[in-house]
mmCIF file of C-alpha atoms (C1' of nucleotides) in Angstrom:
data_model
loop_
_atom_site.group_PDB
_atom_site.id
_atom_site.type_symbol
_atom_site.label_atom_id
_atom_site.label_comp_id
_atom_site.label_asym_id
_atom_site.label_seq_id
_atom_site.Cartn_x
_atom_site.Cartn_y
_atom_site.Cartn_z
ATOM 1 C CA MET A 1 31.338 -12.548 -9.798
ATOM 2 C CA THR A 2 27.721 -13.114 -9.128
ATOM 3 C CA ALA A 3 28.329 -15.884 -7.878
ATOM 4 C CA VAL A 4 30.688 -14.301 -5.097
ATOM 5 C CA ARG A 5 28.132 -12.263 -4.205
ATOM 6 C CA ARG A 6 25.231 -15.130 -3.599
ATOM 7 C CA GLU A 7 27.898 -17.352 -1.408
ATOM 8 C CA ARG A 8 28.398 -13.763 0.458
ATOM 9 C CA ILE A 9 24.639 -13.304 1.092
ATOM 10 C CA LEU A 10 23.681 -17.320 1.625
ATOM 11 C CA GLU A 11 26.574 -17.328 4.093
ATOM 12 C CA GLN A 12 24.939 -14.134 5.706
ATOM 13 C CA LEU A 13 21.698 -16.197 6.220
ATOM 14 C CA ARG A 14 23.659 -18.858 7.839
ATOM 15 C CA ALA A 15 25.435 -16.651 9.846
ATOM 16 C CA ASP A 16 22.077 -15.322 11.422
ATOM 17 C CA GLY A 17 21.413 -19.200 12.098
ATOM 18 C CA GLY A 18 19.268 -19.671 9.036
ATOM 19 C CA ARG A 19 19.583 -22.364 6.397
ATOM 20 C CA VAL A 20 20.550 -22.796 2.893
ATOM 21 C CA THR A 21 17.899 -24.266 0.769
ATOM 22 C CA THR A 22 17.380 -24.437 -2.882
ATOM 23 C CA ALA A 23 14.404 -21.459 -2.400
ATOM 24 C CA ARG A 24 16.478 -19.851 -0.506
ATOM 25 C CA ARG A 25 19.009 -20.096 -3.389
ATOM 26 C CA ALA A 26 17.054 -19.745 -6.324
ATOM 27 C CA LEU A 27 15.311 -16.108 -4.659
ATOM 28 C CA VAL A 28 19.051 -14.636 -4.081
ATOM 29 C CA THR A 29 20.323 -15.903 -7.914
ATOM 30 C CA ALA A 30 16.874 -14.147 -9.105
ATOM 31 C CA LEU A 31 17.850 -10.945 -7.316
ATOM 32 C CA LEU A 32 21.345 -10.954 -8.583
ATOM 33 C CA ASP A 33 19.895 -11.249 -12.237
ATOM 34 C CA ALA A 34 17.339 -9.221 -11.861
ATOM 35 C CA ASP A 35 16.725 -5.788 -13.235
ATOM 36 C CA GLU A 36 15.656 -3.210 -10.825
ATOM 37 C CA HIS A 37 11.963 -2.756 -9.929
ATOM 38 C CA VAL A 38 11.267 -6.339 -9.459
ATOM 39 C CA THR A 39 7.983 -7.388 -7.993
ATOM 40 C CA ALA A 40 8.083 -10.039 -5.544
ATOM 41 C CA ASP A 41 5.565 -11.784 -8.007
ATOM 42 C CA ASP A 42 8.276 -11.050 -10.680
ATOM 43 C CA LEU A 43 10.790 -12.609 -8.185
ATOM 44 C CA ALA A 44 8.937 -15.154 -7.678
ATOM 45 C CA ALA A 45 8.236 -16.148 -11.554
ATOM 46 C CA THR A 46 11.656 -16.346 -11.904
ATOM 47 C CA VAL A 47 12.249 -18.778 -9.558
ATOM 48 C CA GLN A 48 9.411 -21.005 -10.391
ATOM 49 C CA ALA A 49 10.871 -21.270 -13.772
ATOM 50 C CA ALA A 50 13.469 -23.066 -12.454
ATOM 51 C CA HIS A 51 11.804 -24.447 -9.009
ATOM 52 C CA PRO A 52 7.630 -24.912 -10.223
ATOM 53 C CA ASP A 53 6.784 -25.835 -6.369
ATOM 54 C CA VAL A 54 8.099 -22.828 -4.969
ATOM 55 C CA HIS A 55 5.092 -20.977 -3.014
ATOM 56 C CA ARG A 56 4.980 -17.708 -3.222
ATOM 57 C CA SER A 57 4.561 -17.554 0.294
ATOM 58 C CA THR A 58 8.108 -18.782 0.671
ATOM 59 C CA ILE A 59 9.356 -15.751 -1.340
ATOM 60 C CA TYR A 60 8.052 -13.269 1.055
ATOM 61 C CA ARG A 61 9.257 -14.926 3.916
ATOM 62 C CA THR A 62 12.651 -15.351 2.360
ATOM 63 C CA LEU A 63 12.719 -11.515 1.387
ATOM 64 C CA ASP A 64 11.650 -10.953 4.622
ATOM 65 C CA ALA A 65 14.018 -12.586 5.943
ATOM 66 C CA LEU A 66 17.147 -10.982 3.579
ATOM 67 C CA GLU A 67 15.407 -7.381 4.763
ATOM 68 C CA ARG A 68 15.538 -7.999 8.519
ATOM 69 C CA LEU A 69 19.551 -8.804 7.455
ATOM 70 C CA GLY A 70 19.848 -5.652 5.414
ATOM 71 C CA VAL A 71 20.430 -7.475 2.119
ATOM 72 C CA VAL A 72 17.577 -6.523 0.561
ATOM 73 C CA GLU A 73 15.149 -3.360 0.477
ATOM 74 C CA HIS A 74 11.644 -2.415 -0.519
ATOM 75 C CA VAL A 75 9.850 0.041 -1.734
ATOM 76 C CA HIS A 76 6.448 1.413 -2.198
ATOM 77 C CA LEU A 77 5.583 2.410 -6.147
ATOM 78 C CA GLY A 78 2.206 3.299 -6.003
ATOM 79 C CA HIS A 79 -1.407 0.696 -4.548
ATOM 80 C CA GLY A 80 -0.199 -1.891 -2.719
ATOM 81 C CA ARG A 81 2.212 -2.677 -4.961
ATOM 82 C CA ALA A 82 6.154 -2.955 -3.439
ATOM 83 C CA ILE A 83 9.538 -3.545 -5.598
ATOM 84 C CA TYR A 84 12.952 -5.271 -4.083
ATOM 85 C CA HIS A 85 16.329 -4.921 -4.569
ATOM 86 C CA LEU A 86 19.801 -5.380 -2.725
ATOM 87 C CA SER A 87 20.829 -2.777 -0.616
ATOM 88 C CA ASP A 88 23.715 -1.597 -2.065
ATOM 89 C CA GLU A 89 21.803 -0.885 -5.215
ATOM 90 C CA ALA A 90 20.110 2.098 -2.891
ATOM 91 C CA HIS A 91 18.940 4.764 -4.794
ATOM 92 C CA HIS A 92 15.484 6.668 -4.830
ATOM 93 C CA HIS A 93 12.446 6.074 -7.194
ATOM 94 C CA LEU A 94 10.620 8.702 -9.060
ATOM 95 C CA VAL A 95 7.514 7.349 -10.557
ATOM 96 C CA CYS A 96 5.432 9.268 -13.448
ATOM 97 C CA GLU A 97 1.847 9.078 -12.024
ATOM 98 C CA THR A 98 0.877 9.409 -15.620
ATOM 99 C CA CYS A 99 2.709 6.409 -17.197
ATOM 100 C CA GLY A 100 4.255 4.955 -14.445
ATOM 101 C CA PHE A 101 7.761 5.753 -15.773
ATOM 102 C CA VAL A 102 10.574 4.856 -13.004
ATOM 103 C CA VAL A 103 13.186 7.501 -13.025
ATOM 104 C CA GLU A 104 16.066 6.382 -10.250
ATOM 105 C CA VAL A 105 18.007 9.336 -9.068
ATOM 106 C CA PRO A 106 21.105 9.409 -7.009
ATOM 107 C CA GLU A 107 20.647 9.680 -2.800
ATOM 108 C CA GLN A 108 22.599 12.493 -2.615
ATOM 109 C CA LEU A 109 20.179 14.747 -4.128
ATOM 110 C CA PHE A 110 18.570 14.503 -0.764
ATOM 111 C CA ASP A 111 21.267 15.105 1.506
ATOM 112 C CA ASP A 112 20.279 19.519 1.630
ATOM 113 C CA LEU A 113 16.443 18.274 2.294
ATOM 114 C CA ALA A 114 17.872 15.644 4.717
ATOM 115 C CA THR A 115 20.678 18.192 6.144
ATOM 116 C CA GLN A 116 17.005 20.589 6.974
ATOM 117 C CA VAL A 117 14.966 18.020 8.036
ATOM 118 C CA ARG A 118 17.375 17.165 10.934
ATOM 119 C CA SER A 119 18.150 20.578 11.608
ATOM 120 C CA GLN A 120 14.688 21.454 11.638
ATOM 121 C CA TYR A 121 12.500 18.678 12.781
ATOM 122 C CA ASP A 122 14.994 16.575 14.393
ATOM 123 C CA PHE A 123 13.978 13.904 12.064
ATOM 124 C CA ALA A 124 16.419 11.756 10.184
ATOM 125 C CA ILE A 125 14.994 11.367 6.562
ATOM 126 C CA HIS A 126 15.396 7.662 4.823
ATOM 127 C CA PRO A 127 13.210 8.615 1.702
ATOM 128 C CA ARG A 128 14.179 5.326 -0.244
ATOM 129 C CA HIS A 129 10.640 3.510 0.999
ATOM 130 C CA PHE A 130 8.443 5.282 -1.167
ATOM 131 C CA ALA A 131 8.589 6.105 -4.433
ATOM 132 C CA ILE A 132 8.257 9.919 -5.147
ATOM 133 C CA ILE A 133 5.196 10.888 -7.259
ATOM 134 C CA GLY A 134 5.314 13.269 -10.089
ATOM 135 C CA ARG A 135 4.821 13.728 -13.917
ATOM 136 C CA CYS A 136 7.469 12.546 -16.721
ATOM 137 C CA GLY A 137 8.714 15.380 -19.059
ATOM 138 C CA GLY A 138 6.799 13.240 -22.182
ATOM 139 C CA CYS A 139 3.587 12.975 -20.295
ATOM 140 C CA ALA A 140 3.916 16.872 -19.015
ATOM 141 C CA ALA A 141 1.367 18.106 -21.449
ATOM 142 C CA ALA A 142 -1.269 14.920 -20.594
ATOM 143 C CA PRO A 143 -3.247 14.852 -17.759
ATOM 144 C CA ALA A 144 -2.987 13.179 -14.798
ATOM 145 C CA THR A 145 -4.780 9.433 -14.239
ATOM 146 C CA ALA A 146 -3.257 6.506 -12.258
ATOM 147 C CA SER A 147 -1.882 7.576 -8.978
ATOM 148 C CA GLY A 148 -2.227 5.298 -6.302
ATOM 149 C CA MET B 1 -16.630 29.087 9.431
ATOM 150 C CA THR B 2 -16.821 25.290 8.838
ATOM 151 C CA ALA B 3 -20.538 25.402 8.047
ATOM 152 C CA VAL B 4 -19.818 28.147 5.398
ATOM 153 C CA ARG B 5 -16.508 25.969 4.080
ATOM 154 C CA ARG B 6 -19.046 22.524 4.113
ATOM 155 C CA GLU B 7 -21.548 24.227 2.085
ATOM 156 C CA ARG B 8 -19.101 25.625 -0.100
ATOM 157 C CA ILE B 9 -17.783 21.940 -0.577
ATOM 158 C CA LEU B 10 -21.270 20.364 -0.884
ATOM 159 C CA GLU B 11 -21.982 23.051 -3.628
ATOM 160 C CA GLN B 12 -19.118 22.016 -5.724
ATOM 161 C CA LEU B 13 -20.231 18.399 -5.789
ATOM 162 C CA ARG B 14 -23.920 19.714 -7.410
ATOM 163 C CA ALA B 15 -22.035 22.166 -9.707
ATOM 164 C CA ASP B 16 -20.030 19.024 -10.896
ATOM 165 C CA GLY B 17 -23.585 17.270 -11.868
ATOM 166 C CA GLY B 18 -23.308 15.113 -8.060
ATOM 167 C CA ARG B 19 -26.126 14.556 -5.582
ATOM 168 C CA VAL B 20 -25.934 15.692 -2.006
ATOM 169 C CA THR B 21 -26.771 12.814 0.097
ATOM 170 C CA THR B 22 -27.071 12.402 3.795
ATOM 171 C CA ALA B 23 -23.910 10.234 3.950
ATOM 172 C CA ARG B 24 -21.964 12.846 1.861
ATOM 173 C CA ARG B 25 -23.045 15.617 4.211
ATOM 174 C CA ALA B 26 -21.753 13.732 6.821
ATOM 175 C CA LEU B 27 -18.530 12.653 4.966
ATOM 176 C CA VAL B 28 -17.750 16.392 4.867
ATOM 177 C CA THR B 29 -18.169 17.483 8.014
ATOM 178 C CA ALA B 30 -15.976 14.515 8.795
ATOM 179 C CA LEU B 31 -13.583 15.585 7.188
ATOM 180 C CA LEU B 32 -13.548 19.240 8.234
ATOM 181 C CA ASP B 33 -13.964 18.224 11.604
ATOM 182 C CA ALA B 34 -11.239 15.748 11.591
ATOM 183 C CA ASP B 35 -7.963 15.943 12.944
ATOM 184 C CA GLU B 36 -5.126 15.598 10.319
ATOM 185 C CA HIS B 37 -4.081 11.902 9.341
ATOM 186 C CA VAL B 38 -7.610 10.263 8.943
ATOM 187 C CA THR B 39 -8.280 6.768 6.875
ATOM 188 C CA ALA B 40 -11.209 5.903 5.606
ATOM 189 C CA ASP B 41 -11.549 3.711 8.319
ATOM 190 C CA ASP B 42 -11.610 6.675 10.427
ATOM 191 C CA LEU B 43 -14.099 8.682 8.475
ATOM 192 C CA ALA B 44 -16.164 5.622 8.493
ATOM 193 C CA ALA B 45 -16.005 5.195 12.071
ATOM 194 C CA THR B 46 -17.221 8.686 12.741
ATOM 195 C CA VAL B 47 -19.961 8.661 10.068
ATOM 196 C CA GLN B 48 -21.517 5.717 11.558
ATOM 197 C CA ALA B 49 -21.837 6.909 14.526
ATOM 198 C CA ALA B 50 -24.120 9.474 13.263
ATOM 199 C CA HIS B 51 -25.505 7.526 10.448
ATOM 200 C CA PRO B 52 -25.220 3.666 10.966
ATOM 201 C CA ASP B 53 -26.512 2.475 7.807
ATOM 202 C CA VAL B 54 -23.507 4.174 5.589
ATOM 203 C CA HIS B 55 -21.536 1.751 4.157
ATOM 204 C CA ARG B 56 -17.720 1.987 3.751
ATOM 205 C CA SER B 57 -17.933 1.676 0.033
ATOM 206 C CA THR B 58 -19.931 4.946 0.102
ATOM 207 C CA ILE B 59 -16.900 6.265 2.051
ATOM 208 C CA TYR B 60 -14.206 5.457 -0.785
ATOM 209 C CA ARG B 61 -16.671 6.484 -3.215
ATOM 210 C CA THR B 62 -17.384 9.863 -2.103
ATOM 211 C CA LEU B 63 -13.665 10.225 -1.238
ATOM 212 C CA ASP B 64 -12.820 9.457 -4.274
ATOM 213 C CA ALA B 65 -15.733 11.918 -6.117
ATOM 214 C CA LEU B 66 -14.314 14.639 -3.541
ATOM 215 C CA GLU B 67 -10.563 13.443 -4.385
ATOM 216 C CA ARG B 68 -11.832 14.028 -8.536
ATOM 217 C CA LEU B 69 -13.008 17.754 -7.376
ATOM 218 C CA GLY B 70 -10.034 18.570 -5.958
ATOM 219 C CA VAL B 71 -11.383 18.923 -2.416
ATOM 220 C CA VAL B 72 -9.242 16.193 -0.683
ATOM 221 C CA GLU B 73 -5.899 13.908 -0.954
ATOM 222 C CA HIS B 74 -4.682 10.901 0.078
ATOM 223 C CA VAL B 75 -1.212 10.562 1.371
ATOM 224 C CA HIS B 76 0.073 6.642 1.585
ATOM 225 C CA LEU B 77 2.048 6.111 4.847
ATOM 226 C CA GLY B 78 2.127 2.427 4.727
ATOM 227 C CA HIS B 79 1.118 -0.584 3.923
ATOM 228 C CA GLY B 80 -1.514 -0.469 2.284
ATOM 229 C CA ARG B 81 -3.141 2.204 4.564
ATOM 230 C CA ALA B 82 -4.011 5.889 2.974
ATOM 231 C CA ILE B 83 -4.570 8.875 4.909
ATOM 232 C CA TYR B 84 -7.296 11.812 3.626
ATOM 233 C CA HIS B 85 -7.020 15.234 4.166
ATOM 234 C CA LEU B 86 -8.784 18.120 2.555
ATOM 235 C CA SER B 87 -6.378 19.703 -0.288
ATOM 236 C CA ASP B 88 -5.981 23.310 1.496
ATOM 237 C CA GLU B 89 -3.906 21.713 4.007
ATOM 238 C CA ALA B 90 -1.271 20.383 1.810
ATOM 239 C CA HIS B 91 2.182 19.607 3.309
ATOM 240 C CA HIS B 92 4.451 16.673 3.710
ATOM 241 C CA HIS B 93 4.176 13.719 5.971
ATOM 242 C CA LEU B 94 7.502 12.277 7.487
ATOM 243 C CA VAL B 95 6.551 8.975 9.471
ATOM 244 C CA CYS B 96 8.895 7.637 12.099
ATOM 245 C CA GLU B 97 9.672 4.134 11.114
ATOM 246 C CA THR B 98 9.738 3.073 14.914
ATOM 247 C CA CYS B 99 7.248 4.396 16.677
ATOM 248 C CA GLY B 100 4.704 5.740 13.590
ATOM 249 C CA PHE B 101 4.742 9.564 14.860
ATOM 250 C CA VAL B 102 3.910 12.058 11.995
ATOM 251 C CA VAL B 103 5.809 15.249 11.430
ATOM 252 C CA GLU B 104 3.676 17.581 9.238
ATOM 253 C CA VAL B 105 6.595 19.820 7.240
ATOM 254 C CA PRO B 106 5.937 22.381 4.718
ATOM 255 C CA GLU B 107 5.940 22.435 0.899
ATOM 256 C CA GLN B 108 8.409 24.533 0.148
ATOM 257 C CA LEU B 109 10.874 22.722 2.497
ATOM 258 C CA PHE B 110 11.128 20.354 -0.928
ATOM 259 C CA ASP B 111 11.517 23.302 -3.388
ATOM 260 C CA ASP B 112 15.044 22.867 -4.303
ATOM 261 C CA LEU B 113 14.840 19.524 -4.422
ATOM 262 C CA ALA B 114 12.055 20.134 -6.963
ATOM 263 C CA THR B 115 14.385 22.269 -8.706
ATOM 264 C CA GLN B 116 16.939 19.981 -9.461
ATOM 265 C CA VAL B 117 14.883 17.109 -10.337
ATOM 266 C CA ARG B 118 13.062 19.462 -13.257
ATOM 267 C CA SER B 119 16.107 20.691 -14.117
ATOM 268 C CA GLN B 120 18.071 17.501 -14.216
ATOM 269 C CA TYR B 121 15.465 14.776 -15.090
ATOM 270 C CA ASP B 122 12.762 16.717 -16.680
ATOM 271 C CA PHE B 123 10.442 15.398 -13.831
ATOM 272 C CA ALA B 124 8.215 17.424 -11.757
ATOM 273 C CA ILE B 125 7.666 15.943 -8.490
ATOM 274 C CA HIS B 126 4.911 16.292 -6.281
ATOM 275 C CA PRO B 127 5.859 14.725 -3.365
ATOM 276 C CA ARG B 128 2.693 14.681 -1.803
ATOM 277 C CA HIS B 129 1.440 11.578 -2.421
ATOM 278 C CA PHE B 130 3.532 9.631 -0.282
ATOM 279 C CA ALA B 131 4.649 9.778 3.242
ATOM 280 C CA ILE B 132 9.019 10.081 3.352
ATOM 281 C CA ILE B 133 9.774 7.260 5.790
ATOM 282 C CA GLY B 134 12.815 8.024 8.554
ATOM 283 C CA ARG B 135 13.359 7.770 12.411
ATOM 284 C CA CYS B 136 11.993 10.933 14.814
ATOM 285 C CA GLY B 137 14.669 11.955 16.940
ATOM 286 C CA GLY B 138 13.087 10.265 20.259
ATOM 287 C CA CYS B 139 13.531 7.110 18.497
ATOM 288 C CA ALA B 140 16.462 7.792 16.915
ATOM 289 C CA ALA B 141 18.791 5.276 19.429
ATOM 290 C CA ALA B 142 15.966 2.692 19.206
ATOM 291 C CA PRO B 143 16.205 -0.560 17.077
ATOM 292 C CA ALA B 144 13.703 -0.212 13.646
ATOM 293 C CA THR B 145 10.998 -2.252 13.661
ATOM 294 C CA ALA B 146 7.593 -1.178 11.890
ATOM 295 C CA SER B 147 7.894 0.232 8.576
ATOM 296 C CA GLY B 148 5.613 -1.106 5.915
ATOM 297 C "C1'" DT C 1 -38.481 11.708 -14.340
ATOM 298 C "C1'" DT C 2 -33.935 10.275 -14.377
ATOM 299 C "C1'" DA C 3 -29.293 10.676 -13.446
ATOM 300 C "C1'" DG C 4 -26.727 9.362 -10.215
ATOM 301 C "C1'" DC C 5 -26.235 6.953 -5.074
ATOM 302 C "C1'" DT C 6 -26.739 3.828 -1.923
ATOM 303 C "C1'" DG C 7 -26.056 -0.962 1.080
ATOM 304 C "C1'" DC C 8 -25.124 -5.395 0.197
ATOM 305 C "C1'" DA C 9 -22.495 -8.968 -1.007
ATOM 306 C "C1'" DA C 10 -18.699 -10.750 -3.228
ATOM 307 C "C1'" DA C 11 -13.902 -9.801 -5.181
ATOM 308 C "C1'" DA C 12 -10.339 -7.821 -5.969
ATOM 309 C "C1'" DG C 13 -5.107 -7.762 -4.955
ATOM 310 C "C1'" DG C 14 -0.645 -7.902 -2.562
ATOM 311 C "C1'" DT C 15 0.438 -9.933 1.856
ATOM 312 C "C1'" DT C 16 0.815 -12.848 6.056
ATOM 313 C "C1'" DT C 17 -0.263 -16.844 8.820
ATOM 314 C "C1'" DG C 18 -1.522 -21.826 10.914
ATOM 315 C "C1'" DC C 19 0.182 -26.346 10.537
ATOM 316 C "C1'" DA C 20 2.378 -30.875 9.968
ATOM 317 C "C1'" DA C 21 5.862 -32.339 6.688
ATOM 318 C "C1'" DA C 22 10.370 -32.219 5.243
ATOM 319 C "C1'" DT C 23 15.112 -30.698 5.511
ATOM 320 C "C1'" DT C 24 19.267 -28.404 7.248
ATOM 321 C "C1'" DA C 25 22.958 -28.208 10.319
ATOM 322 C "C1'" DT D 1 18.186 -34.273 16.503
ATOM 323 C "C1'" DA D 2 16.749 -30.474 16.705
ATOM 324 C "C1'" DA D 3 15.723 -25.903 15.140
ATOM 325 C "C1'" DT D 4 14.314 -24.082 10.701
ATOM 326 C "C1'" DT D 5 11.970 -24.067 6.284
ATOM 327 C "C1'" DT D 6 8.500 -25.562 3.270
ATOM 328 C "C1'" DG D 7 4.317 -25.811 0.711
ATOM 329 C "C1'" DC D 8 -0.330 -25.409 1.302
ATOM 330 C "C1'" DA D 9 -4.425 -23.582 2.264
ATOM 331 C "C1'" DA D 10 -7.134 -19.907 3.880
ATOM 332 C "C1'" DA D 11 -7.060 -15.724 6.359
ATOM 333 C "C1'" DC D 12 -6.364 -10.759 6.147
ATOM 334 C "C1'" DC D 13 -6.538 -6.001 5.226
ATOM 335 C "C1'" DT D 14 -7.794 -1.987 2.121
ATOM 336 C "C1'" DT D 15 -10.091 -0.974 -1.351
ATOM 337 C "C1'" DT D 16 -13.286 -2.051 -5.650
ATOM 338 C "C1'" DT D 17 -16.900 -3.720 -8.161
ATOM 339 C "C1'" DG D 18 -21.577 -5.351 -9.977
ATOM 340 C "C1'" DC D 19 -26.202 -4.759 -8.989
ATOM 341 C "C1'" DA D 20 -30.925 -3.720 -8.098
ATOM 342 C "C1'" DG D 21 -33.676 -0.279 -5.145
ATOM 343 C "C1'" DC D 22 -33.334 4.457 -3.773
ATOM 344 C "C1'" DT D 23 -33.624 9.646 -3.788
ATOM 345 C "C1'" DA D 24 -31.679 14.283 -5.269
ATOM 346 C "C1'" DA D 25 -33.031 17.569 -8.254
#
DNA sequence: TTAGCTGCAAAAGGTTTGCAAATTA
DNA sequence: TAATTTGCAAACCTTTTGCAGCTAA
């Protein structure tokens, strides 16, 4: 079934006038196989395990192409680092500022907030693009250190 | 009145065992005079207008010291860029992904969300540290471009 | 006097870009 | 064939760091 999704994505690239190359095939495969929260670096490592010549810049350019097609999204978790995932796995990220643990929460949790913001501020939030920082239960007693 | 606030902040530095220097005085003044949403670069420019020798690294180190004292906070707006503001002006930031316009909203808007997240996920959100991305009313019709 | 700051230069970390060669459709 | 991608190297941007000299308390 992953194979079908993979072909569908590659076909989207072609339909957009793009080419399907070894590097792109490998990246799409890596995205489909990935756990959540993969960085560009993680993806590069996965791709390079099978295709050592694929350069990081190709990873970034392909991710950019896929993002323009709406296939993937990236989210900033802290500092400069971003994570990438398929758009259909959309959710929000809560990141513990102490231990870095990432909690995924459903989008609907933001529905009320989104409604209020839309009516009061004429602003349509799309809050997936940044993580929400806070403290997980386990760290609630410990002092904060890393945040970004 | 700004002068009083300035002295109070400088005194906090002293109380912490720190020194009050020309660079630090100038930076605190710049923070107090600043509009919202100043970057480290903006602050450096303001400080350097009066004190050309003050180096960017000093700006960062002083901002860091002030942040450890709880006097300022920084928020990530996109890409690597962060903005700084005084802690007592705490609020959330909605950033339009199309035009970059920043809307400030009160913290209380997040109260319900925070309550839900705490009870359902045992996670205490502190959502000021990242901006919320979306689309402002004016750009609602236009296609998205810049996001970060 | 001495702990704490400073400017400088250099590096780090993640991402982007110019280019000529290679490849896809 | 013509347009698109690629690898490489170098650049970019913001932030951090090591260090020796300077300075506030």
